[in-house]
Coordinates of C-alpha atoms in Angstrom, one line a residue:
Chain A
M9 CA -32.3 14.1 17.3
K10 CA -30.6 12.6 13.7
A11 CA -28.0 10.0 14.8
P12 CA -24.5 10.4 14.3
L13 CA -24.4 7.6 12.7
S14 CA -27.4 5.4 10.9
T15 CA -28.5 2.7 8.3
E16 CA -31.2 2.1 6.3
A17 CA -31.7 -1.0 4.6
L18 CA -27.6 -1.6 4.2
A19 CA -26.3 -4.7 3.1
V20 CA -22.2 -4.9 3.2
G21 CA -20.2 -7.4 1.6
Y22 CA -18.6 -7.9 -1.8
P23 CA -19.7 -8.3 -5.0
G24 CA -21.1 -11.9 -5.6
R25 CA -20.5 -11.9 -1.8
R26 CA -23.3 -10.6 0.4
L27 CA -21.9 -11.0 4.7
V28 CA -24.8 -8.9 6.2
E29 CA -27.7 -7.7 5.3
R30 CA -31.1 -5.5 6.3
V31 CA -29.2 -3.6 8.4
D32 CA -30.9 -0.7 9.8
I33 CA -29.1 0.4 13.1
A34 CA -28.7 3.6 15.0
L35 CA -26.0 5.1 17.0
R36 CA -26.6 7.1 19.9
P37 CA -24.2 9.4 21.8
G38 CA -23.1 9.0 24.8
E39 CA -23.1 4.9 23.9
L40 CA -20.5 2.2 24.1
V41 CA -21.7 -0.3 21.3
A42 CA -19.8 -3.6 20.7
L43 CA -20.0 -5.4 17.5
I44 CA -20.0 -9.0 17.5
G45 CA -19.9 -12.2 15.2
V46 CA -17.3 -15.0 14.2
N47 CA -14.3 -14.7 11.8
G48 CA -15.1 -13.9 8.1
G49 CA -19.0 -13.1 9.1
G50 CA -18.3 -9.4 8.0
K51 CA -17.7 -7.1 11.4
S52 CA -14.5 -5.7 9.3
T53 CA -16.1 -5.3 6.4
L54 CA -19.4 -3.6 8.4
L55 CA -16.9 -1.2 9.8
H56 CA -15.6 0.0 6.9
T57 CA -18.8 0.7 5.0
L58 CA -20.0 2.2 8.2
A59 CA -16.8 4.4 8.1
G60 CA -17.5 5.5 4.4
L61 CA -14.1 3.3 3.0
H62 CA -15.7 0.9 1.5
P63 CA -19.0 0.8 -1.0
P64 CA -22.3 -0.3 0.5
L65 CA -23.7 -3.5 -1.9
A66 CA -27.3 -1.6 -0.9
G67 CA -29.1 0.4 1.3
K68 CA -27.8 3.6 3.2
V69 CA -25.3 4.8 5.5
R70 CA -25.8 8.5 6.8
S71 CA -24.4 10.7 9.1
L72 CA -27.1 13.0 11.0
E73 CA -28.8 14.2 7.8
A74 CA -26.1 13.6 4.9
E75 CA -25.8 10.3 3.3
I76 CA -22.4 9.0 3.7
G77 CA -21.3 8.9 0.2
T78 CA -22.1 12.5 -0.6
L79 CA -19.8 14.0 1.9
S80 CA -15.7 15.0 1.1
A81 CA -13.0 12.8 2.6
V82 CA -12.5 15.6 4.7
E83 CA -16.0 15.9 5.6
R84 CA -16.2 12.8 6.7
A85 CA -13.1 12.7 8.6
R86 CA -14.5 15.6 11.2
R87 CA -16.9 13.0 11.8
M88 CA -15.8 9.9 11.7
A89 CA -12.5 8.3 13.4
L90 CA -11.3 5.1 12.7
V91 CA -9.5 2.8 14.9
L92 CA -7.5 -0.1 13.6
T93 CA -6.3 -3.7 15.1
G94 CA -2.4 -3.4 15.8
R95 CA -0.2 -0.6 15.0
P96 CA 0.9 0.9 12.1
A97 CA 4.5 1.0 11.0
A98 CA 4.5 4.7 11.5
G99 CA 8.3 5.2 11.1
L100 CA 10.1 7.8 12.8
M101 CA 7.3 9.4 14.6
D102 CA 7.3 10.3 18.5
V103 CA 3.6 9.8 20.0
R104 CA 2.7 13.3 20.6
T105 CA 3.2 13.9 16.6
L106 CA 1.1 10.8 15.8
V107 CA -1.2 11.9 17.5
A108 CA -1.5 15.4 16.1
M109 CA -2.1 14.0 13.0
G110 CA -5.6 13.3 14.5
R111 CA -6.1 17.2 13.5
Q112 CA -5.3 16.6 10.1
P113 CA -9.6 16.9 8.8
W114 CA -9.3 20.5 10.8
T115 CA -5.9 22.3 9.8
G116 CA -4.4 23.7 7.0
H117 CA -3.5 22.5 4.0
F118 CA 0.3 22.4 5.1
G119 CA -0.8 20.5 8.8
R120 CA 0.4 24.0 10.8
L121 CA -1.1 23.4 14.7
T122 CA -2.6 26.3 16.3
E123 CA -3.1 26.8 20.2
D124 CA -6.4 25.6 20.0
D125 CA -4.8 22.4 18.2
H126 CA -2.2 21.7 20.8
R127 CA -4.9 21.9 23.8
I128 CA -7.1 19.6 22.0
I129 CA -3.7 17.1 21.6
D130 CA -3.0 17.4 24.8
G131 CA -6.6 16.8 26.3
A132 CA -6.4 13.6 24.0
L133 CA -3.0 12.4 25.6
Q134 CA -4.7 12.7 29.1
A135 CA -8.0 11.3 28.4
V136 CA -6.3 7.8 27.4
D137 CA -3.6 8.9 30.2
V138 CA 0.1 8.4 27.9
V139 CA 1.0 12.0 28.5
H140 CA 3.8 10.3 30.3
L141 CA 4.8 8.2 26.5
A142 CA 4.6 11.6 24.5
G143 CA 8.2 11.5 23.5
R144 CA 8.7 8.1 22.8
Q145 CA 8.9 6.1 19.5
L146 CA 5.6 4.3 19.2
R147 CA 7.1 1.0 18.2
E148 CA 9.3 1.3 21.7
L149 CA 6.0 0.9 23.1
S150 CA 3.6 -2.1 24.4
D151 CA 0.8 -3.3 22.5
G152 CA -1.6 -2.1 25.5
E153 CA -0.1 1.6 25.4
A154 CA 0.3 1.4 21.7
Q155 CA -3.3 0.5 20.9
R156 CA -4.0 3.8 23.6
V157 CA -2.1 5.9 21.5
M158 CA -3.9 5.2 18.3
I159 CA -7.2 5.8 20.4
A160 CA -5.3 9.0 21.6
R161 CA -5.3 9.7 17.4
A162 CA -8.7 9.2 16.5
L163 CA -9.4 11.4 20.2
A164 CA -7.6 14.2 18.8
Q165 CA -9.9 14.2 15.3
D166 CA -12.5 15.3 17.7
T167 CA -15.5 13.6 15.8
P168 CA -18.9 12.6 17.4
V169 CA -18.7 8.9 16.4
M170 CA -15.6 6.4 16.8
L171 CA -15.2 3.3 15.2
L172 CA -12.8 0.6 16.1
D173 CA -11.5 -2.4 14.5
E174 CA -10.4 -5.0 17.0
P175 CA -9.0 -2.9 19.2
M176 CA -8.0 -5.5 21.6
A177 CA -7.0 -8.1 20.0
F178 CA -3.6 -8.2 21.0
L179 CA -4.2 -7.7 24.6
D180 CA -4.4 -9.4 27.9
L181 CA -7.1 -9.4 30.2
V182 CA -6.2 -6.8 32.1
N183 CA -5.5 -4.5 29.5
R184 CA -8.6 -5.2 27.3
L185 CA -10.8 -4.1 30.3
R186 CA -8.7 -0.7 30.9
L187 CA -9.2 -0.2 27.2
L188 CA -13.0 -0.9 27.6
R189 CA -13.0 1.1 30.8
T190 CA -11.3 3.9 28.9
L191 CA -14.1 4.0 25.6
R192 CA -16.7 3.9 28.1
Q193 CA -15.6 6.8 29.9
L194 CA -14.9 8.6 26.7
A195 CA -18.1 7.6 25.2
H196 CA -20.3 8.6 28.7
D197 CA -18.1 11.6 29.7
R198 CA -18.2 13.4 26.0
Q199 CA -21.0 12.0 24.7
K200 CA -19.8 10.4 21.8
A201 CA -20.7 6.9 19.9
V202 CA -18.0 4.7 20.2
L203 CA -19.0 1.5 18.3
L204 CA -15.9 -1.1 18.6
S205 CA -15.3 -4.8 17.2
T206 CA -14.3 -7.9 19.0
H207 CA -14.4 -11.3 19.8
D208 CA -14.2 -10.6 23.6
L209 CA -18.1 -11.2 24.7
Q210 CA -17.2 -11.5 28.1
S211 CA -16.0 -8.1 28.9
A212 CA -18.6 -6.6 26.0
L213 CA -21.5 -8.2 28.3
D214 CA -20.1 -6.9 31.0
L215 CA -19.2 -3.0 30.4
C216 CA -20.5 -2.0 26.3
D217 CA -24.0 -0.1 26.5
R218 CA -25.2 -2.0 23.7
L219 CA -24.3 -5.3 21.4
L220 CA -24.9 -5.8 17.8
L221 CA -24.4 -9.7 16.9
I222 CA -23.7 -10.8 13.1
H223 CA -25.9 -14.3 13.2
D224 CA -26.6 -15.6 9.6
G225 CA -25.9 -12.7 7.7
R226 CA -28.3 -10.6 9.8
L227 CA -27.5 -8.2 12.6
W228 CA -29.2 -8.5 15.9
N229 CA -29.3 -5.2 18.1
G230 CA -30.2 -4.6 21.7
T231 CA -28.8 -4.7 25.1
P232 CA -26.4 -7.1 26.9
A233 CA -29.2 -8.1 29.6
D234 CA -31.7 -8.6 26.5
A235 CA -28.7 -10.7 24.9
V236 CA -28.2 -13.1 28.0
V237 CA -32.1 -13.7 28.4
S238 CA -33.2 -13.9 24.8
G239 CA -30.6 -16.9 23.2
V240 CA -29.6 -15.5 20.9
L241 CA -25.8 -16.0 22.4
E242 CA -26.3 -19.9 22.1
A243 CA -27.8 -19.3 18.5
L244 CA -24.6 -17.6 17.8
F245 CA -22.2 -20.1 18.7
S246 CA -24.3 -23.2 18.7
G247 CA -22.8 -26.4 17.1
E248 CA -19.2 -24.8 17.8
G249 CA -18.8 -27.5 20.6
L250 CA -20.0 -24.6 23.2
R251 CA -22.7 -23.5 25.3
F252 CA -23.9 -20.3 27.2
D253 CA -24.6 -20.5 30.8
P254 CA -26.6 -17.1 31.1
A255 CA -26.8 -18.1 35.7
T256 CA -22.8 -17.1 34.8
R257 CA -23.1 -15.0 31.9
S258 CA -20.2 -16.9 30.2
F259 CA -19.5 -19.7 27.6
R260 CA -18.7 -23.2 28.5
A261 CA -17.5 -26.1 26.6
S262 CA -19.4 -29.0 26.1
Chain B
M15 CA 9.5 21.7 13.0
T16 CA 11.7 21.7 16.3
R17 CA 14.4 24.3 17.0
R18 CA 17.0 22.2 15.9
N19 CA 15.9 21.1 13.1
A20 CA 15.0 24.2 11.9
W21 CA 19.2 25.1 12.1
L22 CA 20.0 21.9 10.5
L23 CA 18.2 23.6 7.4
V24 CA 19.7 26.5 7.6
A25 CA 22.6 24.6 8.1
L26 CA 22.2 22.9 5.1
V27 CA 21.4 25.7 3.1
A28 CA 24.6 27.2 4.1
A29 CA 26.5 23.9 3.0
N30 CA 25.0 23.9 -0.2
L31 CA 26.0 27.4 -1.0
V32 CA 29.5 27.1 0.1
L33 CA 29.6 23.4 -1.9
F34 CA 28.3 25.7 -5.0
L35 CA 30.7 28.0 -4.8
L36 CA 33.5 25.6 -4.4
H37 CA 32.2 23.7 -8.2
L38 CA 32.4 27.2 -9.6
L39 CA 36.3 26.9 -8.5
V40 CA 37.7 23.5 -9.2
G41 CA 38.2 22.2 -12.3
P42 CA 41.2 22.0 -15.3
V43 CA 41.6 25.5 -14.6
P44 CA 41.3 26.3 -10.7
L45 CA 40.5 29.7 -10.0
D46 CA 39.9 31.7 -6.2
V47 CA 36.9 33.1 -5.2
G48 CA 37.4 36.3 -6.9
D49 CA 38.0 35.6 -9.9
A50 CA 35.4 33.3 -9.7
L51 CA 32.4 35.8 -8.7
A52 CA 34.3 38.3 -10.9
A53 CA 33.5 35.8 -14.0
L54 CA 30.0 35.3 -12.8
F55 CA 28.8 38.6 -12.7
D56 CA 31.2 40.4 -15.4
G57 CA 33.5 38.2 -17.5
A58 CA 33.6 37.6 -21.2
D59 CA 37.1 36.6 -21.3
G60 CA 38.6 33.1 -21.1
A61 CA 37.4 32.2 -17.0
G62 CA 34.2 34.2 -17.9
R63 CA 33.1 31.2 -20.6
V64 CA 34.6 28.6 -18.3
V65 CA 32.1 29.5 -15.0
R66 CA 29.8 30.8 -16.6
S67 CA 28.9 27.9 -19.6
V68 CA 30.6 25.1 -18.1
R69 CA 30.9 25.3 -14.1
L70 CA 27.5 27.1 -13.6
P71 CA 25.2 24.8 -15.4
E72 CA 27.0 21.9 -14.1
A73 CA 26.7 23.3 -10.7
L74 CA 22.7 24.0 -11.2
T75 CA 22.1 20.5 -12.9
A76 CA 23.7 19.2 -9.7
V77 CA 21.7 20.7 -7.8
L78 CA 18.6 20.3 -9.8
A79 CA 19.2 16.3 -10.3
G80 CA 20.2 15.5 -6.9
S81 CA 17.3 17.4 -5.1
G82 CA 15.1 15.6 -7.6
L83 CA 16.0 12.3 -7.4
A84 CA 16.0 12.4 -3.3
V85 CA 12.4 13.9 -3.6
C86 CA 11.4 11.0 -5.6
G87 CA 13.5 8.0 -3.7
L88 CA 11.3 9.6 -0.7
L89 CA 7.8 9.5 -1.9
M90 CA 8.3 6.5 -3.5
Q91 CA 9.6 5.1 0.0
T92 CA 6.1 6.9 1.7
L93 CA 4.3 5.3 -1.4
F94 CA 5.5 2.1 -1.1
R95 CA 5.9 2.3 2.8
N96 CA 9.1 -0.1 2.1
P97 CA 12.5 1.7 2.9
L98 CA 14.3 0.0 -0.2
A99 CA 12.5 1.9 -2.6
G100 CA 14.3 4.4 -4.7
P101 CA 14.1 5.1 -8.3
S102 CA 17.4 3.2 -9.6
V103 CA 16.8 -0.3 -7.2
L104 CA 12.8 0.0 -8.5
G105 CA 13.7 -0.1 -12.0
L106 CA 12.5 3.5 -13.0
S107 CA 15.9 4.3 -13.9
S108 CA 16.4 1.3 -15.7
G109 CA 13.3 1.8 -17.5
A110 CA 14.1 5.2 -18.9
S111 CA 17.8 4.0 -19.8
L112 CA 15.6 1.6 -21.9
G113 CA 13.3 4.2 -23.4
V114 CA 16.2 6.1 -24.4
A115 CA 18.1 3.8 -25.8
V116 CA 15.4 2.7 -28.2
L117 CA 15.3 6.7 -29.5
M118 CA 19.1 6.8 -29.5
L119 CA 20.2 3.0 -30.5
A120 CA 16.8 2.2 -32.5
R121 CA 16.1 5.3 -33.9
P122 CA 12.8 4.9 -35.2
L123 CA 12.3 7.1 -37.1
W124 CA 8.9 7.7 -37.6
L125 CA 9.0 8.8 -34.1
L126 CA 11.7 11.4 -34.6
A127 CA 10.6 12.8 -37.3
W128 CA 8.3 14.9 -35.9
M129 CA 10.1 15.7 -32.5
P130 CA 13.3 17.7 -31.9
A131 CA 16.0 14.9 -30.4
E132 CA 16.4 16.6 -27.3
F133 CA 12.9 16.7 -26.6
A134 CA 12.8 12.8 -27.7
V135 CA 15.4 11.7 -25.3
I136 CA 13.0 13.4 -22.7
V137 CA 9.8 11.9 -24.0
G138 CA 11.1 8.3 -24.2
A139 CA 13.0 8.4 -20.7
F140 CA 9.6 9.3 -19.0
V141 CA 7.5 6.9 -21.0
G142 CA 10.2 4.1 -20.2
A143 CA 10.2 5.5 -16.2
M144 CA 6.6 5.4 -16.3
A145 CA 5.9 1.9 -17.3
V146 CA 8.5 0.3 -14.9
L147 CA 6.7 2.6 -12.3
A148 CA 2.9 1.2 -13.3
L149 CA 4.1 -2.3 -13.4
I150 CA 6.2 -1.9 -9.7
M151 CA 2.7 -0.5 -8.3
L152 CA 1.2 -3.6 -9.8
A153 CA 3.2 -5.7 -8.0
D154 CA 3.1 -4.0 -5.2
K155 CA -0.9 -4.3 -5.1
R156 CA -0.6 -8.0 -5.9
M157 CA 2.1 -9.1 -3.8
G158 CA 2.5 -6.4 -0.7
D159 CA 5.4 -7.7 0.3
G160 CA 8.7 -5.5 0.3
V161 CA 11.0 -8.0 -0.4
A162 CA 9.1 -9.3 -3.4
L163 CA 8.6 -6.4 -4.6
L164 CA 12.3 -5.4 -4.8
V165 CA 12.9 -8.3 -6.5
V166 CA 10.6 -7.5 -8.9
G167 CA 12.5 -3.9 -9.7
L168 CA 15.9 -6.1 -10.0
M169 CA 14.4 -8.1 -12.6
V170 CA 12.8 -5.2 -14.3
G171 CA 15.9 -3.4 -14.4
Y172 CA 18.3 -6.7 -15.3
L173 CA 15.8 -7.2 -18.5
C174 CA 16.0 -3.7 -19.4
G175 CA 19.8 -4.1 -19.4
A176 CA 19.6 -7.2 -21.3
I177 CA 17.5 -4.9 -24.1
I178 CA 19.6 -2.5 -24.1
D179 CA 22.6 -4.4 -24.8
V180 CA 20.8 -6.5 -28.0
L181 CA 19.8 -2.6 -29.1
Q182 CA 23.6 -1.8 -28.7
V183 CA 25.0 -4.5 -30.6
A184 CA 22.5 -3.6 -33.4
G185 CA 22.7 0.4 -33.2
P186 CA 24.7 2.0 -35.3
E187 CA 28.4 2.7 -34.3
G188 CA 28.2 6.5 -33.5
A189 CA 25.3 6.4 -31.7
L190 CA 26.5 4.0 -29.1
K191 CA 29.5 5.9 -28.1
G192 CA 27.0 8.4 -27.0
F193 CA 24.6 5.9 -24.8
V194 CA 27.9 4.1 -23.3
L195 CA 29.0 8.1 -21.7
W196 CA 25.4 9.3 -21.0
G197 CA 24.8 5.4 -19.5
M198 CA 27.9 6.5 -16.7
G199 CA 25.8 9.5 -15.5
S200 CA 26.9 13.0 -15.5
F201 CA 25.6 16.5 -14.6
G202 CA 27.9 18.3 -16.8
G203 CA 25.6 17.1 -20.3
V204 CA 23.1 20.3 -19.6
V205 CA 24.3 23.2 -21.5
N206 CA 23.2 26.3 -20.8
E207 CA 20.3 26.1 -23.3
R208 CA 18.8 22.8 -22.1
L209 CA 19.0 23.9 -18.3
P210 CA 15.8 25.9 -18.4
L211 CA 13.9 22.7 -19.9
L212 CA 15.0 20.6 -16.9
A213 CA 14.3 23.1 -14.6
A214 CA 10.9 23.4 -16.1
V215 CA 10.1 19.8 -15.2
V216 CA 12.2 19.0 -11.6
L217 CA 10.7 22.9 -10.0
P218 CA 7.1 22.0 -10.5
G219 CA 7.7 18.5 -9.7
L220 CA 9.8 19.4 -6.4
F221 CA 6.6 21.9 -5.4
V222 CA 4.2 19.2 -5.8
A223 CA 5.7 17.0 -3.8
L224 CA 6.0 19.8 -0.8
W225 CA 2.5 20.5 -1.6
C226 CA 1.7 17.3 -0.3
M227 CA 3.2 16.9 2.9
K228 CA 0.5 16.3 4.9
A229 CA -1.0 13.6 2.7
L230 CA 2.1 12.0 2.5
N231 CA 2.3 12.2 6.8
A232 CA -1.5 10.4 6.6
L233 CA 0.3 7.9 4.6
L234 CA 2.7 7.0 6.6
L235 CA 0.0 5.2 8.6
G236 CA -1.6 3.0 5.7
E237 CA -4.0 4.2 3.2
T238 CA -6.8 3.3 5.6
Y239 CA -5.8 5.4 8.3
A240 CA -5.0 7.9 5.4
A241 CA -8.3 7.7 4.0
S242 CA -9.9 7.8 7.4
L243 CA -7.9 10.9 8.3
G244 CA -9.7 12.9 5.0
V245 CA -7.3 12.0 2.3
D246 CA -8.2 11.5 -1.0
V247 CA -5.8 8.0 -1.3
P248 CA -6.5 7.5 -5.0
R249 CA -5.7 10.9 -6.2
T250 CA -3.0 10.8 -3.5
R251 CA -1.4 7.7 -5.1
R252 CA -2.1 9.2 -8.8
T253 CA -0.2 12.3 -8.0
I254 CA 2.8 10.9 -6.2
M255 CA 2.9 8.1 -9.2
W256 CA 3.3 11.0 -11.7
T257 CA 5.4 13.3 -9.8
T258 CA 8.3 10.3 -9.5
G259 CA 8.1 9.4 -13.3
L260 CA 8.6 12.9 -14.4
L261 CA 11.2 13.6 -11.8
A262 CA 13.1 10.4 -12.4
G263 CA 12.7 10.3 -16.2
S264 CA 13.6 13.9 -16.8
I265 CA 16.9 13.8 -14.6
T266 CA 17.4 10.5 -16.3
A267 CA 17.0 11.7 -19.7
F268 CA 19.1 14.6 -19.3
C269 CA 21.9 13.0 -16.8
G270 CA 21.9 9.1 -17.4
P271 CA 20.9 6.7 -15.1
I272 CA 22.5 8.0 -11.5
A273 CA 22.7 5.4 -9.2
F274 CA 21.6 5.0 -6.0
L275 CA 21.5 8.9 -5.0
G276 CA 17.7 8.6 -4.9
L277 CA 17.3 5.4 -2.3
A278 CA 20.5 6.7 0.2
T279 CA 19.5 10.1 0.8
P280 CA 16.0 9.8 2.3
H281 CA 18.3 7.3 5.2
V282 CA 20.9 10.5 5.5
A283 CA 17.9 12.5 5.9
R284 CA 16.0 11.1 8.3
G285 CA 19.8 10.8 10.2
L286 CA 20.1 14.0 10.5
C287 CA 16.8 15.1 11.2
R288 CA 15.4 12.2 13.0
T289 CA 12.2 12.3 12.0
S290 CA 9.5 10.9 9.5
D291 CA 7.6 13.7 9.5
H292 CA 7.4 15.1 6.2
T293 CA 7.1 18.6 7.2
T294 CA 10.8 18.5 8.6
L295 CA 11.8 15.4 6.0
L296 CA 10.9 16.6 2.6
P297 CA 13.0 19.6 3.0
I298 CA 15.5 18.2 4.9
T299 CA 15.9 15.6 1.9
L300 CA 16.0 18.2 -0.6
L301 CA 18.9 19.8 0.3
T302 CA 20.4 17.2 1.5
G303 CA 20.3 15.6 -2.2
A304 CA 21.5 18.9 -3.5
S305 CA 24.5 18.5 -1.2
L306 CA 25.4 15.3 -1.9
A307 CA 24.9 15.3 -5.6
L308 CA 27.3 18.3 -5.4
C309 CA 29.1 16.3 -3.3
C310 CA 30.1 13.4 -5.5
D311 CA 30.4 16.0 -8.6
L312 CA 33.0 17.5 -6.8
I313 CA 35.3 14.6 -6.1
I314 CA 35.2 13.6 -10.0
K315 CA 36.0 16.9 -10.8
V316 CA 38.8 17.1 -8.7
P317 CA 42.2 16.8 -10.5
G318 CA 43.5 13.7 -10.9
A319 CA 40.1 11.8 -10.4
A320 CA 38.8 13.5 -14.0
G321 CA 37.4 10.8 -16.0
L322 CA 35.6 9.1 -13.1
P323 CA 32.1 8.5 -14.2
L324 CA 29.5 10.1 -11.6
N325 CA 27.6 6.2 -11.1
A326 CA 31.2 4.8 -9.6
I327 CA 31.0 8.0 -7.0
T328 CA 27.3 7.5 -5.9
A329 CA 27.4 3.7 -5.8
L330 CA 30.7 3.9 -3.9
L331 CA 28.5 6.3 -1.0
G332 CA 25.2 5.3 -1.8
A333 CA 25.8 1.2 -1.5
P334 CA 27.7 1.0 2.2
V335 CA 23.9 3.1 2.9
V336 CA 21.9 0.4 1.3
A337 CA 23.7 -2.3 3.6
W338 CA 23.1 -0.5 6.6
V339 CA 19.5 -0.4 6.0
L340 CA 19.3 -3.7 5.5
W341 CA 22.2 -4.9 8.1
S342 CA 20.0 -3.0 10.8
G343 CA 16.9 -4.3 9.7
K344 CA 14.3 -4.2 12.5
R345 CA 14.9 -0.7 13.2
W346 CA 15.3 1.2 10.1
A347 CA 12.9 -1.4 8.2
R348 CA 10.2 0.6 10.0
T349 CA 11.6 4.0 9.2
A350 CA 10.1 4.9 5.4

């Protein structure tokens, strides 16, 4: 079976500045994958390139059989949903209306919602446990709640792939773990391919099915268990005053 | 749309009808409802002429200009994600004025030779408005800061004003009076013969705005989210830009630079319908704009207030709204 999202000899970055190259990955349905790397290493750019919102420098991004550049904006939006860091200034808009925007790629010209759309929106609100917030304004919510709402919006988009750019950036430890558990459940229960970029290596080692590590302009691809024993984690942060302790699977100041 | 906002829409339509009718009654020759309606449908006498060739076109112009400027303001506020955007604050009206001033005062004959004068005024206003809009969009890309954008808009306005001053001193005596009158703003200058031309620009502009409601909603979340939701962002930006330039340019050409209506109306409309969802907000803004324009024009037509420039009234009503938006900062700064 074709992967819902795969790359072939992909290079990402900006003209004159190659950030990551020779990326050959495939996201499988039902797995939660974390993308990890130092700041400025190309996490966001890679994610935006996978989402089809940034042109690749070389190579290909494929969604099932189709190359992403050949898809229309709407076709792309039906295959991939995106969640960004923080909350947008959405104006006067209650949570339900915001989540309903996820239906845009599927609705008609004026965005009228059908019974089916409403059912999917209800399901999305339930799945991330924000039903009780449906009537509230986005700006009144806590950071954790707002991020869950943005995930509900992506869920309502009903796509096989969900890409999240540092969704846990502003969250405390409890909310980070809660969010990651939710994403893991969504990936496993709904057979979605979920890829998130994060700095929270610890939580990613504990809860993600697979890790993608950006190191020296290349992408390391493997399970958390492989990452712990392979030495790649030490290499990733070597010289940064950190030491990785495989026994506790955590970093210590050296 | 909620049931409440559907009723609001109905109420606004009714308000517009009442204001429109009032418009036919008020003026130097007061009429009662019966007279006005009779004159409207079969009047060749004095009252008929007054209603059909003076008051009716003025009321229709107010409706077109008011709704056009209001929608223009909303489009700009959504596009720039800035609650203080509007055709007058960001210098579009000034750009249009400059375009008109160049044509009316400097009279470049090579240009006017192959173009009827009325058409030239529209072209001048449109080119001026588009030039400023392009500049503002460039500034927005470079600075990405709402307040800085506002300052750029004001500076462009001052600059255009200064050039207009120079043109006024250098320009011919006769043209000057016409230009100064035009600059005060008026819905009364559009005679029946020219009304179809204004309608031919404004109505398609409004239609295009209504056609884009879904994309405008997506743009509320920012351009990246909009693109991820299937919106062709560059094309939508272009469409909104052309629509805004055409609306602001043509309305300014016909009615003069009308201050604050475009900026203030979307805020009044948001206060009324309490949502930023364009499928509700856009129609409400359109109708609110028409009502406010009719209101402002009614005020200057009341005997005793005659001779007041339209811009004095729109500023009196609009400036406090702007002040209030700034004052209540956080809450409304996010509602664009």
